mmCIF file of C-alpha atoms in Angstrom:
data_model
loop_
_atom_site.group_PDB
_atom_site.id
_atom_site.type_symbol
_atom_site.label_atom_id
_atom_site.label_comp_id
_atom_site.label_asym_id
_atom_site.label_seq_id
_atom_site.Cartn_x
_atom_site.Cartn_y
_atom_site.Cartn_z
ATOM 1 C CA UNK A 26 0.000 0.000 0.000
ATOM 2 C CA UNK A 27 1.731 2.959 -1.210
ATOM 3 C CA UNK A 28 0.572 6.424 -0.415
ATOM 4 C CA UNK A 29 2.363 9.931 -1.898
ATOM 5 C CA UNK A 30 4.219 11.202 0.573
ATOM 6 C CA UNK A 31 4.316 15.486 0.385
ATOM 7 C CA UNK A 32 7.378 15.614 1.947
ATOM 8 C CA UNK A 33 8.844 13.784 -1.572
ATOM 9 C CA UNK A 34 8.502 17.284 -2.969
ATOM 10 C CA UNK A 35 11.076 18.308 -1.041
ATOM 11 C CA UNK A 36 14.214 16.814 -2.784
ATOM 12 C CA UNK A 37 13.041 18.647 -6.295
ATOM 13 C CA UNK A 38 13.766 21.935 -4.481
ATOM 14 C CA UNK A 39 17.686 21.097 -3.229
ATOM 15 C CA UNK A 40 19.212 22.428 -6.101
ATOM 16 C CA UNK A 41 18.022 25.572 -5.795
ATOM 17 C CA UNK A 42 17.961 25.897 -2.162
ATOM 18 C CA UNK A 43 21.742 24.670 -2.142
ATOM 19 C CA UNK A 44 22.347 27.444 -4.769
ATOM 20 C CA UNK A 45 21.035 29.372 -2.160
ATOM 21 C CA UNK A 46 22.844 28.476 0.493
ATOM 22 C CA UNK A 47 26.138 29.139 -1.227
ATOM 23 C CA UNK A 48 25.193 32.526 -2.662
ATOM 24 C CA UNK A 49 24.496 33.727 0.938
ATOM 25 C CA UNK A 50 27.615 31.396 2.962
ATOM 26 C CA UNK A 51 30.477 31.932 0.132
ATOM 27 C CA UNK A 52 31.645 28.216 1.649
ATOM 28 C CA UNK A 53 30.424 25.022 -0.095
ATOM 29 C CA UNK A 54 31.131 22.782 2.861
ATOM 30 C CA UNK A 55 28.931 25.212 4.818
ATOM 31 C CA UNK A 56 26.128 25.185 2.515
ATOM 32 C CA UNK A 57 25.764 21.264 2.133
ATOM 33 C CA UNK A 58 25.763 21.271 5.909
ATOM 34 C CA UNK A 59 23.128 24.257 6.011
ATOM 35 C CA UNK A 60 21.202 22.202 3.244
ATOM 36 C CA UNK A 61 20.931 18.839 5.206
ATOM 37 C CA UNK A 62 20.311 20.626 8.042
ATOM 38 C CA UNK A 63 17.184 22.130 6.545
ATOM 39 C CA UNK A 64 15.608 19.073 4.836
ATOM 40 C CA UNK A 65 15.658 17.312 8.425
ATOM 41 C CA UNK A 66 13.803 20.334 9.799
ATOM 42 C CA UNK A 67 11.525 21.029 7.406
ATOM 43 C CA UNK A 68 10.725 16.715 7.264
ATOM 44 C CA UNK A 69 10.276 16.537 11.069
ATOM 45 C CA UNK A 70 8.534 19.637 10.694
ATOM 46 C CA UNK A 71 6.286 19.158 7.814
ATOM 47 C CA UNK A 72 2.870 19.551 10.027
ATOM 48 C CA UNK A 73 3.727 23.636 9.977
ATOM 49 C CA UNK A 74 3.561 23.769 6.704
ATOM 50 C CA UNK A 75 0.241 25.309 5.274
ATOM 51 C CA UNK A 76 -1.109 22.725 2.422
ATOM 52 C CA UNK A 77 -1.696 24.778 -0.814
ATOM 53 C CA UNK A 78 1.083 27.489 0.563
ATOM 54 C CA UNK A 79 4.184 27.974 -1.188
ATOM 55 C CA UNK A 80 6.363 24.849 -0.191
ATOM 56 C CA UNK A 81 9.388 26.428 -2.111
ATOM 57 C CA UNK A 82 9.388 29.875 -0.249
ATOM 58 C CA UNK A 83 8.607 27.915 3.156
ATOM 59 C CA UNK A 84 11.650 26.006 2.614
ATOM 60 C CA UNK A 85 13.806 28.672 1.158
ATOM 61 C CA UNK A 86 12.603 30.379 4.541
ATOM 62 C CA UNK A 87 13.953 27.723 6.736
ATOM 63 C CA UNK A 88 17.516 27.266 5.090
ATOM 64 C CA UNK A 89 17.683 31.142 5.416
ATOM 65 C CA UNK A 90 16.978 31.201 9.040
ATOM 66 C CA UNK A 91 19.367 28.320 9.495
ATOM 67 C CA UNK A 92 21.879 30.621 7.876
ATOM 68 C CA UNK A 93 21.064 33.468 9.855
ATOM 69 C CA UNK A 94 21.324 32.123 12.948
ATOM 70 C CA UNK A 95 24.875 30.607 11.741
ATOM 71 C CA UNK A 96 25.900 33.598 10.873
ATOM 72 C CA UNK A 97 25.059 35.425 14.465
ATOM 73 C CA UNK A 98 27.176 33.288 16.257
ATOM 74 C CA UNK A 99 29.663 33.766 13.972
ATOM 75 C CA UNK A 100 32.418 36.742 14.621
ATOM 76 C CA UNK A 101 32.785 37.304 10.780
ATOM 77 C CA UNK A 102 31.642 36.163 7.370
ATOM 78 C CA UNK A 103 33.735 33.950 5.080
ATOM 79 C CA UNK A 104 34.356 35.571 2.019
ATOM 80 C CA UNK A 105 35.470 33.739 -1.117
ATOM 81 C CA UNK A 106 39.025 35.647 -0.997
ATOM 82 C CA UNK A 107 40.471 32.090 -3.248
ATOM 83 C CA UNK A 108 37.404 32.255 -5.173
ATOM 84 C CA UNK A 109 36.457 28.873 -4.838
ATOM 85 C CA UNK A 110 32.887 29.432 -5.289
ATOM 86 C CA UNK A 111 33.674 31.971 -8.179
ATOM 87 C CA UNK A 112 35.276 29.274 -9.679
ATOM 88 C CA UNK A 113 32.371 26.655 -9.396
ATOM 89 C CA UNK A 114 29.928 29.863 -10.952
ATOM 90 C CA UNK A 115 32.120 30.414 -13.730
ATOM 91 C CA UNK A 116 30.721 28.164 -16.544
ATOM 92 C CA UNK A 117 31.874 30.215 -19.742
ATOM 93 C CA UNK A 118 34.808 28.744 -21.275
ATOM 94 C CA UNK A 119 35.618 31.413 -23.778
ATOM 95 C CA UNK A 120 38.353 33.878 -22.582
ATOM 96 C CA UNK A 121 36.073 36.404 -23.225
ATOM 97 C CA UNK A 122 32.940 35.509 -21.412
ATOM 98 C CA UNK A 123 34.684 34.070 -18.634
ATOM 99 C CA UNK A 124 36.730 37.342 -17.425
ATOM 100 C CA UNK A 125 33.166 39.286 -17.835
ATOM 101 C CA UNK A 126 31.284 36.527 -16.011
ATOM 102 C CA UNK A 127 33.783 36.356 -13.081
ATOM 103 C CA UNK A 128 34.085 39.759 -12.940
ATOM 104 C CA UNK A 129 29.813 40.089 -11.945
ATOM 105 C CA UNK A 130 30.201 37.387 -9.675
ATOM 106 C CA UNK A 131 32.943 39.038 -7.923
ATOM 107 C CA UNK A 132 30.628 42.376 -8.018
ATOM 108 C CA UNK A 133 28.440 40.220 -6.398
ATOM 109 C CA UNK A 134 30.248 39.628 -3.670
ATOM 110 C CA UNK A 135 30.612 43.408 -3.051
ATOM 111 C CA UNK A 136 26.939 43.378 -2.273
ATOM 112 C CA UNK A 137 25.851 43.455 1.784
ATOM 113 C CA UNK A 138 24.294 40.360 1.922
ATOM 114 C CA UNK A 139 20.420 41.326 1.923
ATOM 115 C CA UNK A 140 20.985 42.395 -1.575
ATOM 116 C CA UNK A 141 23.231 39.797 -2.569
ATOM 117 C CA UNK A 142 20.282 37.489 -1.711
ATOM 118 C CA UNK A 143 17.526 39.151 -2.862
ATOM 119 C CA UNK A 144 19.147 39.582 -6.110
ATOM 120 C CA UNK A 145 20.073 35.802 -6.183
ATOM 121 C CA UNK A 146 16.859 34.862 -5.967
ATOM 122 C CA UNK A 147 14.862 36.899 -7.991
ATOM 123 C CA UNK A 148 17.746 37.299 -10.960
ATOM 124 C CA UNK A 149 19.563 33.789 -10.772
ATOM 125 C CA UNK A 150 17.125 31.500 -9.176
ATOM 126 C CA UNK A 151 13.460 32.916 -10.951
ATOM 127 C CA UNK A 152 11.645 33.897 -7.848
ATOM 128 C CA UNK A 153 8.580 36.371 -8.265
ATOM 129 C CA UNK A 154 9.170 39.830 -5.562
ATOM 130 C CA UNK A 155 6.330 38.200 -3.979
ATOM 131 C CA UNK A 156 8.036 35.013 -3.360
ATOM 132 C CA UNK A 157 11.338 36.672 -2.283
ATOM 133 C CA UNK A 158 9.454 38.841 0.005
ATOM 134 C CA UNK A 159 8.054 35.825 1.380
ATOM 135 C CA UNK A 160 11.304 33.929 1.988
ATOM 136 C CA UNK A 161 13.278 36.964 3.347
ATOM 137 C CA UNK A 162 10.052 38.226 5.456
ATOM 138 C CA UNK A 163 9.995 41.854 4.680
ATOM 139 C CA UNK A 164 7.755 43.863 2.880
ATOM 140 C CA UNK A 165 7.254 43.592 -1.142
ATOM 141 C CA UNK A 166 8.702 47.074 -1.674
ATOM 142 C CA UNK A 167 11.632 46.562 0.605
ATOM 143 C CA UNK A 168 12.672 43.118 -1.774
ATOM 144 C CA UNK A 169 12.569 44.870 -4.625
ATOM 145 C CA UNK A 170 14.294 48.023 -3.482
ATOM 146 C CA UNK A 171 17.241 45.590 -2.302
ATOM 147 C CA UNK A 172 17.017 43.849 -5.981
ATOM 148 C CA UNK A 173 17.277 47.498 -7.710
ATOM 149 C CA UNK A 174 20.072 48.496 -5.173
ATOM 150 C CA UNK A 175 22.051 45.150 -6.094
ATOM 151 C CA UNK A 176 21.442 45.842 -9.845
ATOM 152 C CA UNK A 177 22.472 49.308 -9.940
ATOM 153 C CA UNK A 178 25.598 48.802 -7.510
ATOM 154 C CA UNK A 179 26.866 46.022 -10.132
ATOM 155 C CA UNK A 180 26.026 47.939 -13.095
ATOM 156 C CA UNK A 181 28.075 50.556 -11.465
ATOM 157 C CA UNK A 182 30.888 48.820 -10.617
ATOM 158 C CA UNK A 183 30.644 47.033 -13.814
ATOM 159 C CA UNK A 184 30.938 50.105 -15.723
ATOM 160 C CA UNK A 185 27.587 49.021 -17.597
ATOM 161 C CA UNK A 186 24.885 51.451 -19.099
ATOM 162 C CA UNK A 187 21.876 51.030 -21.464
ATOM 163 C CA UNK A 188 24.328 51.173 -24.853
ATOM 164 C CA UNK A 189 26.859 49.241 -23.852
ATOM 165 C CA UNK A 190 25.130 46.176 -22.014
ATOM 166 C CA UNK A 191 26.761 42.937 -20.578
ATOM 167 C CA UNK A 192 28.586 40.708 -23.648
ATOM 168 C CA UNK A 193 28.870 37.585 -21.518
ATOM 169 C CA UNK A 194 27.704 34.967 -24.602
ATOM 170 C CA UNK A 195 28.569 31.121 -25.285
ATOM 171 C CA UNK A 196 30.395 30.920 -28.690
ATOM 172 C CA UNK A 197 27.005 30.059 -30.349
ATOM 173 C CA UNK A 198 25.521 33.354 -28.669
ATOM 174 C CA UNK A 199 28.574 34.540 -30.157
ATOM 175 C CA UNK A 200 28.110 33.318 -33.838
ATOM 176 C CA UNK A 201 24.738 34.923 -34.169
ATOM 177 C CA UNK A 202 25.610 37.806 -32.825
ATOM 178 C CA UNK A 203 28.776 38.614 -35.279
ATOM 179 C CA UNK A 204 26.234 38.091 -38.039
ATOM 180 C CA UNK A 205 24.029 40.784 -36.541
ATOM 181 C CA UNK A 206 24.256 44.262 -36.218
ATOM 182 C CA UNK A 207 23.796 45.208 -32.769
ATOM 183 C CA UNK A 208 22.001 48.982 -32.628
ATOM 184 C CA UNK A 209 23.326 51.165 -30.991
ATOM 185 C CA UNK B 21 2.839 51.884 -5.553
ATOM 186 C CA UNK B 22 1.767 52.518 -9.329
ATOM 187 C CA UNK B 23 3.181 53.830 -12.787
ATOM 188 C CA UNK B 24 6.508 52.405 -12.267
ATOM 189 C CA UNK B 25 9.136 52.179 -14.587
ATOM 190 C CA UNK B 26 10.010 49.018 -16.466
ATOM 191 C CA UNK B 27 13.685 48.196 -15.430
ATOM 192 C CA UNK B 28 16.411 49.449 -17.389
ATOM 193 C CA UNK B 29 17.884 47.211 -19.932
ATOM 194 C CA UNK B 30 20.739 46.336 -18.420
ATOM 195 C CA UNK B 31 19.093 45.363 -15.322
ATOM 196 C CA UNK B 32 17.384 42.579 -17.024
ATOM 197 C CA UNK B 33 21.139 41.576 -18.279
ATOM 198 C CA UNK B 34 22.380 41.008 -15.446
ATOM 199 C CA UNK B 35 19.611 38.975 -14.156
ATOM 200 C CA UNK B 36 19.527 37.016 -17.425
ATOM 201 C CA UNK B 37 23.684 36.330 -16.480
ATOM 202 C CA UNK B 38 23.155 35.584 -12.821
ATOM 203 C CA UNK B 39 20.573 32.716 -14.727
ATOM 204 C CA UNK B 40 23.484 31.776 -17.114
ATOM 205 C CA UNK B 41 26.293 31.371 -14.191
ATOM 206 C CA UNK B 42 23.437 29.418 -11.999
ATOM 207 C CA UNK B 43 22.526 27.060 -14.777
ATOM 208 C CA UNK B 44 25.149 24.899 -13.941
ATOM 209 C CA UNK B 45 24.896 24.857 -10.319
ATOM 210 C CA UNK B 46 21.446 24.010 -10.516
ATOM 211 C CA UNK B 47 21.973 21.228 -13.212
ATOM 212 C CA UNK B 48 25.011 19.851 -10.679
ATOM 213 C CA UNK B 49 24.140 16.441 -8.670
ATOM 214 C CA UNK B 50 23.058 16.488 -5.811
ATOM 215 C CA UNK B 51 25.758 15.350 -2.901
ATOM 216 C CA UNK B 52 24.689 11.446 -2.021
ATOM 217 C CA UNK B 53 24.577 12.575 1.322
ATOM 218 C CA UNK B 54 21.294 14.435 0.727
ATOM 219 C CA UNK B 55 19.715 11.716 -0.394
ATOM 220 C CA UNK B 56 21.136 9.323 2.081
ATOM 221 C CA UNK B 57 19.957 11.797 4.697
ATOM 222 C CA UNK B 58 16.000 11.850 2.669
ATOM 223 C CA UNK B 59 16.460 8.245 2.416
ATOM 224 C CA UNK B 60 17.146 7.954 6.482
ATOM 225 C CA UNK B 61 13.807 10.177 7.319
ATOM 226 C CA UNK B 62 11.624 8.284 5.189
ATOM 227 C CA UNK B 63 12.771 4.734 7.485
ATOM 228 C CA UNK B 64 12.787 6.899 10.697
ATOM 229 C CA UNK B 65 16.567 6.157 11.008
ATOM 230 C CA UNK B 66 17.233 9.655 11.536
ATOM 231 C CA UNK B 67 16.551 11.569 14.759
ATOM 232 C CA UNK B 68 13.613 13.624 14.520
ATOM 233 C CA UNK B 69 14.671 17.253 14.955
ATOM 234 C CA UNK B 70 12.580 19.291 17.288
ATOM 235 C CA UNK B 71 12.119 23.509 16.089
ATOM 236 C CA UNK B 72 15.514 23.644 17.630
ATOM 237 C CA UNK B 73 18.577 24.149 15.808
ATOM 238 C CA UNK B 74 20.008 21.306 14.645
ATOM 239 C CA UNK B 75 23.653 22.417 15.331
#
């Protein structure tokens, strides 16, 4: 006799929530161990969680405050100063692509770190304001003015504006593009 | 709050390259000790955590 079991739907969200996890600890061993620690909470937990509610904000929610609450007790932050996770971000192989991509992740490290995670999730990992506001518990305008702040402080430090824009292509990107005219 | 403006360009570029650095990341395997841990829940091997911290 086999019944679904909810709590299943918890493994589909790891990925993202270990994404998570790194964005906002800068330490992969860290992370994993901020991970595991949240899928035995929210398991043993599962009875707080509201049926028809947003499962991936509630357990976004609970790696966060597993991170904060690290992070308190902690004198300091670890910062990626070897650029290990930089490294692990860093897909582009290209010359080209890869300085450019490197250097946003590095501007992203320049971020405090409730912009560096609002920004995470609503730019890399797809989540609506709503759902960010959600995880990080503030108000809706407060998540997206730390998104705009995030943006703007990279575009700044990347030296980006509306004509110039961010190159960072794959070489097929790359093979359309040098057949196209870009406007200016 | 109403009649806001769309986001410049180049703000949707760089979300649109945090996507592209993430891909990977998110495509990665997940760590068998995940799964081990999942695995260790579901046969109630596993101490059940209270609201506590866990560490």
């Amino acid at each position: 006799m086999n019944s679904v079991d909810p709590r299943d739907q918890i493994i589909g969200h790891l990925p993202a929530i270990r994404a998570y996890a790194l964005s906002l600890s800068q330490d992969r061993a860290l992370a994993d161990d901020l991970v595991q620690d949240a899928v035995i909470k929210a398991w043993t937990n599962f009875e707080r969680f509201r049926p028809g509610s947003n499962l991936k904000a509630w357990l976004f929610t609970i790696l966060r405050n597993l991170f904060y609450s690290h992070h308190r007790r902690q004198s300091h932050v670890v910062e990626d100063v070897d650029g290990r996770i930089s490294a692990r971000l860093a897909i582009k192989p290209a010359h080209d692509g890869r300085l450019q991509m490197n250097d946003l992740l590095d501007a992203l490290k320049t971020l405090s770190l409730e912009q560096r995670e609002a920004l995470i999730l609503i730019g890399a990992l797809g989540f609506t304001y709503e759902e960010a506001a959600e995880t990080c518990q503030v108000p809706l305008g407060t998540i997206k003015s730390r998104a705009n702040r995030a943006r703007s402080q990279i575009a700044a430090l990347l030296e980006l504006d509306e004509t110039a824009g961010i190159d960072i292509t794959d070489a097929p990107t790359r093979a359309v593009l040098s057949r196209t005219e870009r406007p200016l | 709050m109403t009649g806001a403006n769309p986001p410049p360009k180049v703000f949707e570029e760089i979300d649109d390259n945090l996507r592209k650095a993430y891909e990977e990341l998110l495509n990665e395997a997940l760590p068998q000790r995940f799964l081990d841990v999942i695995q260790g829940l579901k046969d109630k091997r596993l101490p059940e955590l209270g609201p506590e911290e866990g560490r």
